[in-house]
Amino acid sequence: MELKIAAYAVYDLPAELTAILQIEVARLPSQEILSETLRFTPDLETEAFEDLFGNRNRRFEAPPGRLEIAYDARVRLGEPPRPAVDTPEVPLSSIPPDVVMLTLPSRYCESDRLYRVAWDLFGEVPPGAGRVQLICDWIRSHVAYEYGQTTSSTSAFDMVTERIGVCRDFSHLAIAFCRALNTPARYAAGYCLELDPPDFHAYFQAYLAPPRGVNDVPGWWYSFDATHERLRRGLVNTSIGRDAVDTSMLTLFGTAQLVEQTVTVAEIAPDAT
Amino acid sequence: MELKIAAYAVYDLPAELTAILQIEVARLPSQEILSETLRFTPDLETEAFEDLFGNRNRRFEAPPGRLEIAYDARVRLGEPPRPAVDTPEVPLSSIPPDVVMLTLPSRYCESDRLYRVAWDLFGEVPPGAGRVQLICDWIRSHVAYEYGQTTSSTSAFDMVTERIGVCRDFSHLAIAFCRALNTPARYAAGYCLELDPPDFHAYFQAYLAPPRGVNDVPGWWYSFDATHERLRRGLVNTSIGRDAVDTSMLTLFGTAQLVEQTVTVAEIAPDAT
Amino acid sequence: MELKIAAYAVYDLPAELTAILQIEVARLPSQEILSETLRFTPDLETEAFEDLFGNRNRRFEAPPGRLEIAYDARVRLGEPPRPAVDTPEVPLSSIPPDVVMLTLPSRYCESDRLYRVAWDLFGEVPPGAGRVQLICDWIRSHVAYEYGQTTSSTSAFDMVTERIGVCRDFSHLAIAFCRALNTPARYAAGYCLELDPPDFHAYFQAYLAPPRGVNDVPGWWYSFDATHERLRRGLVNTSIGRDAVDTSMLTLFGTAQLVEQTVTVAEIAPDAT
Amino acid sequence: MELKIAAYAVYDLPAELTAILQIEVARLPSQEILSETLRFTPDLETEAFEDLFGNRNRRFEAPPGRLEIAYDARVRLGEPPRPAVDTPEVPLSSIPPDVVMLTLPSRYCESDRLYRVAWDLFGEVPPGAGRVQLICDWIRSHVAYEYGQTTSSTSAFDMVTERIGVCRDFSHLAIAFCRALNTPARYAAGYCLELDPPDFHAYFQAYLAPPRGVNDVPGWWYSFDATHERLRRGLVNTSIGRDAVDTSMLTLFGTAQLVEQTVTVAEIAPDAT
């Protein structure tokens, strides 16, 4: 599948500030970036760097006033491996050092406080991909999807009780359940075609046994969607991390007013390529 | 049943303070107080008053230093009416003014935030005594009883997720579930024989249709125990209220150190009376 | 001062429900109700009752569909007593039983958790009206007034840190500080002329020594405004209580969609009366 | 200074589990490890690895029953650079990628919610080492040190209001204030001689301009102590991270009962070496 992605945002900055952008398509084997452009108006010097999770960050200093950011990309998506329902977990004694951190609680995923509710709900289920999917199913059937009911402070702990929110909140809850059950899980953000309309989307990944035929790594990060009944078509990752803290599209070290934001994701017809 | 109750507490007061005591047996039709004594050492003047819930309060000013409070009572317990499993709720259009308040959230029972989880768990169950009992059963089988895991700040909102606590926490959770379902519920505190050892105990009451044959009131406050599989034998009420805030054994307007506290509750053998 | 008040609200009810309205002007010596009308469309039978705080409640059952509530009143406002800056507190040993409850924590005013911050900020200040006013001044200069930053769950505990909100949140914080310092305080809601535009308003009352010349009561509830530099002109009380829980304009036992709401408060020119 | 460190802990394991230990002295230029031994009883195979923060982790699987862990080390401590009071911050445009993460909120340091309180308290102070020290001083004079008042759930958000806790809580609050002000800050754990008695200790580090004469790095992690009036003597780092989540002495993937724990830290007299 080939996708055309356009993200456009306008901010109003009361004062000069430093900011870090994370909207570029991640460089992954399953995501071939055919072309991409990133333009700032006014024109700005930016510094690209990779953070500890390997995400593409772009840091810049912006003057006061109107700031436009326009990102366009064409991406050829492969089919990332999907887990079988019986794909097992990786023994905790074998998960790599950088995965250990993703078994621990984080800002929005207080897995330490969800320990008992997670084991009560899912403790009898055999660990592995089937259990992760069951967590997604449980969330989808017990949590209402509604904009405007949660805030940027809402965490998995709140979600267990309040049971209403958006994809970000659904993902935090799923991750916290996984970690409470000792399944490594991380937050993922990206563009998504199969939404109405296409938009940014938050989902998550669980670390399980590698796909059949892959023998050189102890495990694999498979994507799951806690908001929908299955993974959406045309999901293009931009960043991953402990939770939404690590994947913010724009981290501002100062204040700015979001004036306008649009995202378009479109499939390119085969004959149009 | 006749019970002999003794409560004894010693405090160390760094400075003079005002305090309000609520440890005297409530004057109820089902609780005949055969005798009672309340002694303060040093001897103190106290003022007895009834609060808005009708609880027996005793206010005093205590000098700095050691303060001993000793309460002894002999009580003949009747059998308060028990609801049948099909005892219905009182229509909200008929509950008396002083009961309305007990459908609303309070300090430790944030029923406003438990709305969705309560309806998800119990919304399909026909309202009435059976549903209140089901709430108790659910709590007992999903929450672990353990001292020292909760604090004086722990509320029903915390309990939905953390699922560990003591009778106070169990009661707050049950009350919050009831109110989220529009069932009036209030917190109750008292002495309890059938604990090992006998001790203070927290339980709760729900407002439902009156017992058979009682026609002059729209409803009745029935006792429930969210901690045990049924109401304990030898339960002697001292106070009721919105939640633990209103039934504190000793409300201190200042600081004091609890040095020692004992409670004994014993059944008086028929031939011993 | 004579005021003309009009409150109008339209709800859409998906199903029949019971509700309790608290929008009628309180009957107080300082508020003479010259005329008032309350109309429901469709026409409904309502039951008026006073709750434990003496508030005017009106309970009704409404059918599914559109519900209009229109309240109009003409009120002559007196000048309720204002405390002098040195008006002292009432000794805790003298406050009446119904005031004791208003020294304790409640749903949105967790004074038990604000104990240390309150004493740290205000513990050196002599108790009395001056200290209550200082609390108001502190809040006004340390908390930003902004709509849309808080939710119906935001409490005084949140406000200590988050420092942004509306009059409801400002009042909860002031009340929690007062109670943490052992000053009885209660929430107050009403109509207010001196807002731009006139609107509902939340403020609070503290219980202090009675005005000069009043000798038959131990204390007096004086109004304070934590949102503005002084009490607003044309403030007409509708209800008081522990916090916003007790003074909700419309308590719904079920769900309804607020479709439209307007409030007008106007001063009637002397020659127009 | 040379120190002799001994840490000893006994756990009771109801079932086999995987665990990760972080009690070994960090390998730092200012910490020369003269000797060290780590013994498990029963004898266990362990796997040493470095996590993303460079901490020394040791993973093992332990059988059910009693587990003893004994760590002994002799360390020669250098004098890590101390910041001058006017050591400035590193511009946000110059901090390295791995430091960016330490400007963001984490499980126990919700700097996103402390934004307004931090700027209100410290916003007027020139950024740099002086401001970080001022944050420490403010915390020390506004927060009470007391065991048993906080739990493993207590976070910086709680501490702003509750103002009581231990070194872990003090450090979380300091870190959250720093990050809210855009100063990179991280949690640090280690052994400490100058406590009574010597014990584990939690402190924190802020990222500021490098010491005089160091020109090859953009910044430097300086240690600060939010619990004491200055950095303690004989502070031996074991691990650093976002907050206490990343530096747990023993992360258990399962449950275990801590039966006994002792820590000794002693200075070796010059003639004794």
mmCIF file of C-alpha atoms in Angstrom, chain C residues 61 68 73 90 110 133 140 182-184 195 199 221 226:
data_model
loop_
_atom_site.group_PDB
_atom_site.id
_atom_site.type_symbol
_atom_site.label_atom_id
_atom_site.label_comp_id
_atom_site.label_asym_id
_atom_site.label_seq_id
_atom_site.Cartn_x
_atom_site.Cartn_y
_atom_site.Cartn_z
ATOM 1 C CA GLU C 61 -40.296 13.805 37.167
ATOM 2 C CA GLU C 68 -37.738 24.000 29.341
ATOM 3 C CA ALA C 73 -37.816 36.808 40.079
ATOM 4 C CA VAL C 90 -15.987 31.554 67.177
ATOM 5 C CA GLU C 110 -10.297 17.700 51.031
ATOM 6 C CA GLN C 133 -9.769 37.619 53.462
ATOM 7 C CA ARG C 140 -6.696 35.489 43.598
ATOM 8 C CA ASN C 182 -10.447 24.886 61.690
ATOM 9 C CA THR C 183 -12.529 27.783 60.400
ATOM 10 C CA PRO C 184 -16.037 26.610 59.471
ATOM 11 C CA LEU C 195 -20.113 40.065 36.458
ATOM 12 C CA ASP C 199 -24.292 35.132 35.562
ATOM 13 C CA TRP C 221 -22.060 33.232 58.194
ATOM 14 C CA ALA C 226 -12.239 34.085 46.414
#
